[in-house]
Short mmCIF file of C-alpha atoms in Angstrom, two decimals:
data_model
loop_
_atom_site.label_atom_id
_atom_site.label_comp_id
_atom_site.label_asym_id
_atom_site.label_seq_id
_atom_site.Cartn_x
_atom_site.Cartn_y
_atom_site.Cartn_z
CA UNK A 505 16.26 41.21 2.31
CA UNK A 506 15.74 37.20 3.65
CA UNK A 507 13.54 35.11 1.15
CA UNK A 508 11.90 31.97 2.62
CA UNK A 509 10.59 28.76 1.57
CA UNK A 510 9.18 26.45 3.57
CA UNK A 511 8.49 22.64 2.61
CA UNK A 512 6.86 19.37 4.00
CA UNK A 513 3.75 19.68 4.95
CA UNK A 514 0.78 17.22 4.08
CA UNK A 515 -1.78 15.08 5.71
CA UNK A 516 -1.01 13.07 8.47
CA UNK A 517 -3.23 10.66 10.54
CA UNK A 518 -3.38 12.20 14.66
CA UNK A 519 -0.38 10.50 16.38
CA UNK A 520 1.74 10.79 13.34
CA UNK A 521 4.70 12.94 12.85
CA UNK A 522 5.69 15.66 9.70
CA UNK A 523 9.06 17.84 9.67
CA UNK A 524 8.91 21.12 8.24
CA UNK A 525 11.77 22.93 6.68
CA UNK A 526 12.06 26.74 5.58
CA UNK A 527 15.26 27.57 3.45
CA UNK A 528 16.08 30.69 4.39
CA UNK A 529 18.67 33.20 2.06
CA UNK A 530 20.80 36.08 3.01
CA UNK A 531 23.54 36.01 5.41
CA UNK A 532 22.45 33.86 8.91
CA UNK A 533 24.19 37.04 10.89
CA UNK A 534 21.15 39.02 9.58
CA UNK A 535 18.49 36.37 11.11
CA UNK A 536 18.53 37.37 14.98
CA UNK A 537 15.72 35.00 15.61
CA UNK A 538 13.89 32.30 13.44
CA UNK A 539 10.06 31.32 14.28
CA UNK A 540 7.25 28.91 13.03
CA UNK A 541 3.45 30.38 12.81
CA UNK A 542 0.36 28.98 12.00
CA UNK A 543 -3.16 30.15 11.30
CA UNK A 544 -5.59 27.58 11.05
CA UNK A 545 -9.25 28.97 9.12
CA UNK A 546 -11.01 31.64 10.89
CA UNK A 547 -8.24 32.22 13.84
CA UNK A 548 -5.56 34.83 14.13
CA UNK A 549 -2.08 33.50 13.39
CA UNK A 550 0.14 32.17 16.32
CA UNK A 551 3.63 31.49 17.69
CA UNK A 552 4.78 28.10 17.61
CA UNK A 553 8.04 28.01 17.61
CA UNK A 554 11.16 30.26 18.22
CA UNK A 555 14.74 30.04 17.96
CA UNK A 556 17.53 32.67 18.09
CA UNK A 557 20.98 32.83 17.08
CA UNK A 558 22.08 31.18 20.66
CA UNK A 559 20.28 28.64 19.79
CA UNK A 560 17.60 29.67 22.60
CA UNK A 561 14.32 28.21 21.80
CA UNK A 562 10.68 28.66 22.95
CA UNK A 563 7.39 27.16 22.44
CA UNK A 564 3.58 27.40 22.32
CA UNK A 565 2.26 26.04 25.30
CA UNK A 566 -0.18 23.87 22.65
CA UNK A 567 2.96 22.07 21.22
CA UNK A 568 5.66 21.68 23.73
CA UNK A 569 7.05 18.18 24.31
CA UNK A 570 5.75 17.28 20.76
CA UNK A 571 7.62 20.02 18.78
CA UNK A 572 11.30 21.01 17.97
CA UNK A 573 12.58 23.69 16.38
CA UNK A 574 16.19 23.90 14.90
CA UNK A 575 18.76 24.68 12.04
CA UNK A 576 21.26 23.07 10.16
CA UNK A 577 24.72 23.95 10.40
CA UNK A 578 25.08 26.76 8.31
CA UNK A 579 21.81 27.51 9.89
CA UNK A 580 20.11 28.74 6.14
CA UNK A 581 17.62 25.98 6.70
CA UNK A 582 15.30 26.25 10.18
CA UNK A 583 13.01 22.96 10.49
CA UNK A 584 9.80 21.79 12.77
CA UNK A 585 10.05 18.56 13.67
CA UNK A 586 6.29 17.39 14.95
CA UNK A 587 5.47 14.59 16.80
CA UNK A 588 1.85 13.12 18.23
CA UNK A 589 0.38 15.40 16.20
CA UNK A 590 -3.55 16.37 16.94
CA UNK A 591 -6.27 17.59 14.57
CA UNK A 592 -6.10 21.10 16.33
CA UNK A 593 -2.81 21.20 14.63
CA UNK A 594 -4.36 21.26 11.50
CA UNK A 595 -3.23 25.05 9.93
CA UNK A 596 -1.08 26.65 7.58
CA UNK A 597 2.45 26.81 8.95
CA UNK A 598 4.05 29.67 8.16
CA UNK A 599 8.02 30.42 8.58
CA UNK A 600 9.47 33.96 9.63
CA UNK A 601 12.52 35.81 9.81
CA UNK A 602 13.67 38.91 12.42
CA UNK A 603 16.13 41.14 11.42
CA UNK A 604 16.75 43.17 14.34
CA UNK A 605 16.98 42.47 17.69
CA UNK A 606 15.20 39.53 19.34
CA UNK A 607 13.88 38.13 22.29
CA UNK A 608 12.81 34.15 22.19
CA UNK A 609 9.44 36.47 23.92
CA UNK A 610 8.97 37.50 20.34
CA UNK A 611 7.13 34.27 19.11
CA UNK A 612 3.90 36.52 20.84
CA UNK A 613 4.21 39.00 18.61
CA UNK A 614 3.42 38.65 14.98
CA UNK A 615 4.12 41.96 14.01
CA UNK A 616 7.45 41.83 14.59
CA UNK A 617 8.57 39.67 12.64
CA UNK A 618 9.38 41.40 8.81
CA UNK A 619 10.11 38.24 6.82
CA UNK A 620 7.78 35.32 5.97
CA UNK A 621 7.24 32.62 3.67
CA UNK A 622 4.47 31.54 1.19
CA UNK A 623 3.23 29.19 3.77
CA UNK A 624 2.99 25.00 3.86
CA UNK A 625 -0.51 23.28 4.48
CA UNK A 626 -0.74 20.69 7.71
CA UNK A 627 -3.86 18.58 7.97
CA UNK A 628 -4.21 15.98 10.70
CA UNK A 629 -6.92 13.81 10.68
CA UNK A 630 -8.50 11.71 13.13
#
């Protein structure tokens, strides 16, 4: 069982920056990969962000260079650090945990992830 809360999101003028953290619990050795979604009103949730226990990480085509996934040490806390952000980054972000077996190729597929949080609100304005 991995419980997560995420944290830090808010509104943010377009060019500014927010970092999102999602504490994770459980034993890390149980997380194979870590991942940031969002799902803005009226879309289907997406990948944004992946990492996996090497420390491999891939992004959304929408976010790279502005976005950076990583964890802390013990790596029970998994953060988004975003930069320049745009009003199409408006969304709730959404952290998620995979249990089993992972491929960074994951972050395309929702369903495969078992573990998410309650969710934290972004909202970039112009």
């Amino acid at each position: 069982q991995v419980m997560l809360v995420e944290s830090g999101g808010g509104s943010v003028q377009s060019g500014g920056s927010l970092r999102l953290s999602c504490a994770a619990s459980g034993s890390a050795d149980s997380r194979y990969c870590m991942a940031w979604f969002r799902q803005a009103p009226g879309k289907e949730r997406e990948g944004v962000a992946i990492i996996n226990r090497d420390g491999i990480t891939r992004y959304a085509d929408s976010v790279k260079g502005r976005f950076t996934i990583s964890q802390d040490g013990s790596e029970n806390t998994l953060y988004l650090q975003m930069n320049s952000l745009k009003p199409e980054d408006t969304a709730m972000y959404y952290c998620a945990a995979r249990t089993t077996t992972c491929s960074v190729y994951s972050l395309a597929v929702t369903a495969l992830f078992r573990y998410w949080g309650q969710g934290t609100q972004v909202t970039v304005s112009t």
